[in-house]
Short mmCIF file of C-alpha atoms in Angstrom, two decimals:
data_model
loop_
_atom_site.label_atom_id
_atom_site.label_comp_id
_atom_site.label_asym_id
_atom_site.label_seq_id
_atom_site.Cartn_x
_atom_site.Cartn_y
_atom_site.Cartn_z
CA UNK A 50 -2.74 16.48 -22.94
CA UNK A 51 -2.94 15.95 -18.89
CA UNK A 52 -6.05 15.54 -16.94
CA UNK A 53 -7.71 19.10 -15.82
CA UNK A 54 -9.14 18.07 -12.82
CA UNK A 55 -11.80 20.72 -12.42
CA UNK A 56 -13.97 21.16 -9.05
CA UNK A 57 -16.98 18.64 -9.17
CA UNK A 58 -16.40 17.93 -12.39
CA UNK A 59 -15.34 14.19 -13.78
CA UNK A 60 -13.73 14.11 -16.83
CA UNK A 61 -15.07 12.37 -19.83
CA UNK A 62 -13.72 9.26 -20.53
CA UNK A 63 -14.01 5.70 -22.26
CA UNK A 64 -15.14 2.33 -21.13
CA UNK A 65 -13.07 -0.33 -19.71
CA UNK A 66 -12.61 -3.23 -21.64
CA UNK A 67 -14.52 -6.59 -20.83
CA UNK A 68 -12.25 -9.40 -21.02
CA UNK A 69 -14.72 -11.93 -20.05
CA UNK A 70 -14.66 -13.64 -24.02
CA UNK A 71 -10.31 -14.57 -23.13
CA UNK A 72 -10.87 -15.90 -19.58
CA UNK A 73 -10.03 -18.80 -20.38
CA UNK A 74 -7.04 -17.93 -22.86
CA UNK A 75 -3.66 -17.88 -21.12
CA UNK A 76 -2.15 -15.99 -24.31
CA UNK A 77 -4.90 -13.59 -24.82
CA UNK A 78 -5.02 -12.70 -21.20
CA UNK A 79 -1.41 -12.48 -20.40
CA UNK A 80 -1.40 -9.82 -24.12
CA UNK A 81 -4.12 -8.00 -22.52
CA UNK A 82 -2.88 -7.96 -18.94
CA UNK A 83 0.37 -6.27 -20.53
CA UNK A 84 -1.09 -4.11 -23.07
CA UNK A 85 -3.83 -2.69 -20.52
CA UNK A 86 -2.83 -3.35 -17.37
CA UNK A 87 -6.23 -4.91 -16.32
CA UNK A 88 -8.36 -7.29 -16.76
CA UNK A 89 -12.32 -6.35 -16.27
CA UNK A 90 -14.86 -9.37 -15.93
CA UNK A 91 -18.56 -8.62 -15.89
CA UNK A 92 -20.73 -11.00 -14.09
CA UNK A 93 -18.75 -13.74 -13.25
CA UNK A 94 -18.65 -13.27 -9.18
CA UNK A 95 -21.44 -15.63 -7.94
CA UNK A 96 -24.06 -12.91 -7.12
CA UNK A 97 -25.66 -14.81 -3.66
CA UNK A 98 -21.83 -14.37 -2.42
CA UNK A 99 -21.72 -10.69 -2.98
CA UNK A 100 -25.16 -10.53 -1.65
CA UNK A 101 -23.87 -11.68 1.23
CA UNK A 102 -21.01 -9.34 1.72
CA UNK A 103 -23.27 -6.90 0.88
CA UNK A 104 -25.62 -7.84 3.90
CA UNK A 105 -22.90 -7.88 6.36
CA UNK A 106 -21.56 -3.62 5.01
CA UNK A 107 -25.13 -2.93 5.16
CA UNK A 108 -26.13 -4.21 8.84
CA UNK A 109 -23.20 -2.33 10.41
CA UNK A 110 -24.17 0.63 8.55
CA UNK A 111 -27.97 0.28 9.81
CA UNK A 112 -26.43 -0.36 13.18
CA UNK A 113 -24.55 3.12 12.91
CA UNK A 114 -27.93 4.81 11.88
CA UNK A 115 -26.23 5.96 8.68
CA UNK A 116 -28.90 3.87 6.69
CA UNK A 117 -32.90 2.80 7.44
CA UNK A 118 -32.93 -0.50 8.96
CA UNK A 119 -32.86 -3.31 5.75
CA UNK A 120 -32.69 -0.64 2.88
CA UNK A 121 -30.87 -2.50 0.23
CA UNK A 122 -30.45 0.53 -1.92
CA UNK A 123 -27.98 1.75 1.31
CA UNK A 124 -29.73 5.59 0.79
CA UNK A 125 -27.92 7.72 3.48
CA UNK A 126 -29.85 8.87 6.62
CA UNK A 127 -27.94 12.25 6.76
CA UNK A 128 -26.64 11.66 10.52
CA UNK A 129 -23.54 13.56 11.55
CA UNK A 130 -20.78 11.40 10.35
CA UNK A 131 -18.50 13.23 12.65
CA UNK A 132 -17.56 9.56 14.48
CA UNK A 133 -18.48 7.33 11.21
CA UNK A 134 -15.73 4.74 10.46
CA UNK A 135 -14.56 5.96 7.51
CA UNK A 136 -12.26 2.70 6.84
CA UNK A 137 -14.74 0.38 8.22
CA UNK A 138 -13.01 -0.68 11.18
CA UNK A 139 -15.73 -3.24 12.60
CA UNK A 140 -15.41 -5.17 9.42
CA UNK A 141 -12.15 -4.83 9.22
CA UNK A 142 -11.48 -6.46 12.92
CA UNK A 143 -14.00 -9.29 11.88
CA UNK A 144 -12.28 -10.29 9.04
CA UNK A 145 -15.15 -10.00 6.85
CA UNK A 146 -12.95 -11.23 3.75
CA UNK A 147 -12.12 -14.46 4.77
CA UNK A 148 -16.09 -15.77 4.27
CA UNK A 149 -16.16 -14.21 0.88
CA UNK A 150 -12.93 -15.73 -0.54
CA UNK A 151 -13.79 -19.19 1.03
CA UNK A 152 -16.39 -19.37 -0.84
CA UNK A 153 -16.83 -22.09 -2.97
CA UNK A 154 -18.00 -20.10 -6.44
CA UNK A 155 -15.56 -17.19 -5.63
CA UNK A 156 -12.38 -19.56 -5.42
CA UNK A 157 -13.60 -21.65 -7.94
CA UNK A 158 -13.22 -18.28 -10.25
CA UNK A 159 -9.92 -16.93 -9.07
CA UNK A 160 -8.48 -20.25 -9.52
CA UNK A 161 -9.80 -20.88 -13.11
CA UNK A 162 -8.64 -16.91 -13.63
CA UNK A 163 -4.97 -17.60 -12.19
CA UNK A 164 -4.36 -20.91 -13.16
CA UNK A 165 -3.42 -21.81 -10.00
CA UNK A 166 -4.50 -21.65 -6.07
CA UNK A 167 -5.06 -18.07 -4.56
CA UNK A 168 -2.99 -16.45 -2.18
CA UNK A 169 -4.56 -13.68 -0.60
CA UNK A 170 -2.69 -10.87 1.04
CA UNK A 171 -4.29 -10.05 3.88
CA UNK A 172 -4.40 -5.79 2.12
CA UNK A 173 -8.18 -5.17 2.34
CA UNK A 174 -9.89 -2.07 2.00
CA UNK A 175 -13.78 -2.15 3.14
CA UNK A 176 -15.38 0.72 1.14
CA UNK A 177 -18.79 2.47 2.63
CA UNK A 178 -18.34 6.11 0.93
CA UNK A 179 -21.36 8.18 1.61
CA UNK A 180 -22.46 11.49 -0.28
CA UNK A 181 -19.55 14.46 -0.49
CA UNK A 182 -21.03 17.45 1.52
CA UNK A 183 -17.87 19.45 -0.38
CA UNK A 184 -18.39 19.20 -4.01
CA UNK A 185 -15.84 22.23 -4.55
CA UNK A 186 -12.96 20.24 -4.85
CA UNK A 187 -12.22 17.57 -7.82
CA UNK A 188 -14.06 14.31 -7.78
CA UNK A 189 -10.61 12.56 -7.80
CA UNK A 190 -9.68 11.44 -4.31
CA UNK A 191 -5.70 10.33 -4.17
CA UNK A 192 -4.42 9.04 -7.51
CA UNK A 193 -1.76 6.46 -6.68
CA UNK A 194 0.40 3.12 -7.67
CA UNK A 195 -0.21 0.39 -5.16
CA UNK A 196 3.24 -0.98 -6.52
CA UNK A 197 5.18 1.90 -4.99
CA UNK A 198 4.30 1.41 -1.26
CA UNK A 199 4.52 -2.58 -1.79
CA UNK A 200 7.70 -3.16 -3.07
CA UNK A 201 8.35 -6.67 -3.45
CA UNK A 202 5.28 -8.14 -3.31
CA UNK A 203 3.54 -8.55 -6.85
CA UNK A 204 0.45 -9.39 -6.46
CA UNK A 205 -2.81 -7.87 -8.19
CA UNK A 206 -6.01 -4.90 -6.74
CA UNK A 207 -9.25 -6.96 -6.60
CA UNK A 208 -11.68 -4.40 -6.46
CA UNK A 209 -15.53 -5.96 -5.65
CA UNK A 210 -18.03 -3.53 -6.43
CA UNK A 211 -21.14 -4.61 -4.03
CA UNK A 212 -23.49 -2.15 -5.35
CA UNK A 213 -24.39 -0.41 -9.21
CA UNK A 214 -22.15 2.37 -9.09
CA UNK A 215 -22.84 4.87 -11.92
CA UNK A 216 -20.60 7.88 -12.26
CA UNK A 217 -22.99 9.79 -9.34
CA UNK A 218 -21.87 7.57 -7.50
CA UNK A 219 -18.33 7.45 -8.23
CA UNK A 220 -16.67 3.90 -7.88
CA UNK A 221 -12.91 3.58 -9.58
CA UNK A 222 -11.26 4.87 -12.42
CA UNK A 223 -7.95 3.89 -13.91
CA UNK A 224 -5.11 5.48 -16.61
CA UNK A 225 -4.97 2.80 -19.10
CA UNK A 226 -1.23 1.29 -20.01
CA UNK A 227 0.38 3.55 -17.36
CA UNK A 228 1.73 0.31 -15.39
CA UNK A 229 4.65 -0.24 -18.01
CA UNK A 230 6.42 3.02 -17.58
CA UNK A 231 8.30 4.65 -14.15
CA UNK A 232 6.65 5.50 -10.82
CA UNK A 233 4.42 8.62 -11.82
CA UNK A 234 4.86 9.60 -7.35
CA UNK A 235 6.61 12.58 -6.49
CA UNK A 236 9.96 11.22 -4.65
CA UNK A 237 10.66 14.82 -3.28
CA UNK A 238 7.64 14.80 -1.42
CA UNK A 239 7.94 12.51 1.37
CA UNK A 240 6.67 10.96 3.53
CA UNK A 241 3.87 10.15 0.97
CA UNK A 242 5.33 11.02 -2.24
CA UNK A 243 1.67 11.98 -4.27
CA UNK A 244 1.09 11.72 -8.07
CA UNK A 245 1.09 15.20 -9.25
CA UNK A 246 -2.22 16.65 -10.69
CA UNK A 247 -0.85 16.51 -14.07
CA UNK A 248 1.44 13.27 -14.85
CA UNK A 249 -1.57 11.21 -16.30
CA UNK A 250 -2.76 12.17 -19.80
CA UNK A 251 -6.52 12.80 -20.14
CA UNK A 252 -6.97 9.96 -22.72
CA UNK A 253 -5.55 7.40 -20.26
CA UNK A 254 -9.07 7.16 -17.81
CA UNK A 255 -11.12 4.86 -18.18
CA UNK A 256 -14.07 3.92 -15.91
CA UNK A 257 -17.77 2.05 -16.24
CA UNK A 258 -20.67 1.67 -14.45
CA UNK A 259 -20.08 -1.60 -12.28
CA UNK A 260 -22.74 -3.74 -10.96
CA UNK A 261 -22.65 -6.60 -8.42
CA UNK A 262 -20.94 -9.87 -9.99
CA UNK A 263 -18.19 -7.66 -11.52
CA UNK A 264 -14.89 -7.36 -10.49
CA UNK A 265 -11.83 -5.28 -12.06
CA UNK A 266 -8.41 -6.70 -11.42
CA UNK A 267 -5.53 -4.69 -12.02
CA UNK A 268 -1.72 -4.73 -11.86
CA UNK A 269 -0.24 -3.24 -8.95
CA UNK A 270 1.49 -0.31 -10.99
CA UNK A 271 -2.09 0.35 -12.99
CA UNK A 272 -2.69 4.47 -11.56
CA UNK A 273 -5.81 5.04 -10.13
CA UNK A 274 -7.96 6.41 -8.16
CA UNK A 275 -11.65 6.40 -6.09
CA UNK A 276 -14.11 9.22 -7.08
CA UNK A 277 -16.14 11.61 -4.80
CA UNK A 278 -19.89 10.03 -4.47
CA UNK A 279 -22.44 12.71 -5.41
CA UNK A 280 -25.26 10.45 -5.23
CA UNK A 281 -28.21 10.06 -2.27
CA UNK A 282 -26.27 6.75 -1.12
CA UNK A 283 -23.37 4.80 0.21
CA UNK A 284 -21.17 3.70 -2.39
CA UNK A 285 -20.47 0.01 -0.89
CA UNK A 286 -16.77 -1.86 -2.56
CA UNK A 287 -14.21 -4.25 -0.96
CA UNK A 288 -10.69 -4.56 -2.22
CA UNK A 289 -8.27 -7.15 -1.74
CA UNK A 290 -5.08 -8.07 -3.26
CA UNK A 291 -4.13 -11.58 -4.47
CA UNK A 292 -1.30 -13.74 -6.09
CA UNK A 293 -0.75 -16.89 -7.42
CA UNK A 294 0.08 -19.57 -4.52
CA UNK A 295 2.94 -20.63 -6.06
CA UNK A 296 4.74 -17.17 -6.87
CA UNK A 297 7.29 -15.38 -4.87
CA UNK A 298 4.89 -15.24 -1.95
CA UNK A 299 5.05 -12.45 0.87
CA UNK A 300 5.18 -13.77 4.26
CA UNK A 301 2.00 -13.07 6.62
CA UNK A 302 2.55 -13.37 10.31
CA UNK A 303 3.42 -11.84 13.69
CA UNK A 304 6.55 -9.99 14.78
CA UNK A 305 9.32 -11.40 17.02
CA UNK A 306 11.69 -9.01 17.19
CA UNK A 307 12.39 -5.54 15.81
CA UNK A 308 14.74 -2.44 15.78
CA UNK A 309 15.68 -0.15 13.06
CA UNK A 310 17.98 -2.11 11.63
CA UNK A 311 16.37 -5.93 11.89
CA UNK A 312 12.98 -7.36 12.33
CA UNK A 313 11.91 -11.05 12.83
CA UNK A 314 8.96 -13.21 11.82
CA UNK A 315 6.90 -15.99 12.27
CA UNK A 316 4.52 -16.71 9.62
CA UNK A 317 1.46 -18.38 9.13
CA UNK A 318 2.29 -21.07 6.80
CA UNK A 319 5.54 -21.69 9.05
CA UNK A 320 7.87 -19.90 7.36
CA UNK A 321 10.08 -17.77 9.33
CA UNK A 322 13.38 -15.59 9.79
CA UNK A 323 15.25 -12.17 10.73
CA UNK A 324 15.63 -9.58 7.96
CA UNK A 325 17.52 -6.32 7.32
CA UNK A 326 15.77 -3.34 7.39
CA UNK A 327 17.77 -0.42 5.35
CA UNK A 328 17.03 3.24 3.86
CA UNK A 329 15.76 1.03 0.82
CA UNK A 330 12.91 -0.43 2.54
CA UNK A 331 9.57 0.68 2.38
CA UNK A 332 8.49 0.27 5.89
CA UNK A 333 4.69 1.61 5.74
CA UNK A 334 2.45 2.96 8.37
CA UNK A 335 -1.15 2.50 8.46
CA UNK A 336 -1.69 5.84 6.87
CA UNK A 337 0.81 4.90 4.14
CA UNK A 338 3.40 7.27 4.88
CA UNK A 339 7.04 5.70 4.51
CA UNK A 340 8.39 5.29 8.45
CA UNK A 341 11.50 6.52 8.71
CA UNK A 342 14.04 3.72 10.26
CA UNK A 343 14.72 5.36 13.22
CA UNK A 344 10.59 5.55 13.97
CA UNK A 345 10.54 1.97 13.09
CA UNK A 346 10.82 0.31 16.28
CA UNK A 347 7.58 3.40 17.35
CA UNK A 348 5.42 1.79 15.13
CA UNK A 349 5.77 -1.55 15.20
CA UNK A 350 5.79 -4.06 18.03
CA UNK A 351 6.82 -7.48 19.31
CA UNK A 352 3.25 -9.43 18.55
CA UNK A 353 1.96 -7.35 15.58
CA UNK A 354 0.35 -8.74 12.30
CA UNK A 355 2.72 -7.44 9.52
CA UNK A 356 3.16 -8.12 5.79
CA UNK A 357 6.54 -8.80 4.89
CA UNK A 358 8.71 -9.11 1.21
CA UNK A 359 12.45 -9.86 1.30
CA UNK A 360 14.78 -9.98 -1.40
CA UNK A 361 18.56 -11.54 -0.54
CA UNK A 362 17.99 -11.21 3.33
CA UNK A 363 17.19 -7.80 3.14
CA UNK A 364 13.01 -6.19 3.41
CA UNK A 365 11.81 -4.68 0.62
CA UNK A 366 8.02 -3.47 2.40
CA UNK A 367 7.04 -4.03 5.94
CA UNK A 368 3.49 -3.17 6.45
CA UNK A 369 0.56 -3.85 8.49
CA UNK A 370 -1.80 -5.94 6.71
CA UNK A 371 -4.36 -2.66 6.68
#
């Protein structure tokens, strides 16, 4: 049976599973990871660190006048949010990531998690959804697989909740086991190739009411989605995407040369080279739409901050790092 997405309405669905009891059990983890295609951990993000995030979401959106000056509960003002930054923008310039993965309690868990040092891709979405006005449409927003516009690069979603976000409010919801079988995208609907209403089965969702200190990981082919907020409030969530530091690694760095057929890199950690860019590569705009090789060279520069996997010489996904 597929999912019947009606208008406002969010389907009924079960819980996620808490993994926090196999954290540290490499076996029972890695069964998990494969069986579900997720790991959920409740509580075990030091909660003065997300605080702090939270501060920094909540002061630009005071700033904007979308909130009351130091309301922690982030209720919505109801100004026009004809010019509000819908991807956050001013946090996204700043960085605001880098302070929250450096520190000390939130590496300290990613590395006891992965075994091994993080390597964050620089992916990060900085989530300040206010109330729907239109609650005639279905609470789903885009239901997608991150692994399909990031060929290449296999790394896992971080998603931070910052806030409790109840099913008013919306948050993320996920199709359970989905990440084992094909691409569920459309391929004869370029340029961005959507998940049609009805290729995940209704019994697949699962969602949960998150709270601050919890984090759901998931595997880059997991399909999901964000849900419409039809609460009083911003619903406040950062995602990121990380790897282990000493897996096939993406290079993160600054263009040196591009045209439709070849671009070069220099990369942070010193790596560097000229790749092949063919039909086969995933070259992504900021919107996610697949750029078409010919456009290449229109929408990306000598200078500019890109993500880039290889395989054999040749560039599996070019992207910016937004």
């Amino acid at each position: 049976m597929s999912t019947v997405l009606e208008a406002g309405v969010l389907p009924a669905m079960q819980e996620l599973h808490v993994s926090n009891d196999i954290l540290d059990d490499r076996a029972a983890l890695q069964a998990a990871w494969e069986r579900d295609g997720y790991w959920f951990f409740r509580n075990v993000l030091d909660t003065d660190a997300v605080g702090r995030l939270r501060g920094v979401f909540l002061d630009e959106l005071s700033q904007l006048g979308m909130i009351a000056p130091g309301d922690p509960a982030a209720r919505y003002s109801g100004k026009n949010l004809g010019d509000f930054p819908f991807r956050m923008e001013p946090l996204a310039a700043r960085k605001t990531w880098k302070p929250f993965v450096a520190e000390p309690a939130v590496d300290r868990f990613f590395t006891r998690l992965l075994a091994d040092e993080p390597f964050w891709i620089p992916t990060v979405e900085y989530r300040a959804t206010p109330p729907v006005q239109d609650r005639s449409r279905s609470r789903f927003d885009y239901v997608h697989q991150d692994g399909f516009y990031n060929a290449g690069i296999p790394f896992a979603i971080c998603w931070i909740p910052l806030v409790e976000i109840d099913a008013d409010v919306g948050g993320l919801v996920l199709a359970e086991g989905l990440h084992k079988g094909p691409y569920l995208h459309d391929l004869s609907q370029p340029p961005l190739f959507p998940v049609p209403d009805n290729a995940v089965p209704a019994h697949a969702w699962r969602r949960t009411t998150y709270r601050p200190g919890d984090v759901l990981i998931m595997h880059l082919n997991t399909p999901h989605t964000g849900v419409a907020n039809y609460s009083d409030r911003f619903r406040l969530s950062m995602d990121i995407r990380v790897m282990g530091a000493s897996g096939d690694t993406p290079i993160i760095g600054e263009i040196t040369a591009i045209s439709q057929h070849e671009v070069a890199v220099q990369g942070e950690d010193g790596r560097s080279g000229a790749f092949t860019l063919d039909e086969s590569t995933y070259c992504r705009g900021i919107d996610g739409r697949k750029v078409p090789l010919d456009e290449i060279p229109l929408h990306f520069h000598v200078g500019d901050e890109v993500i880039l996997a290889s395989r054999d010489g040749r560039v599996t996904v070019l992207r910016p790092p937004h």
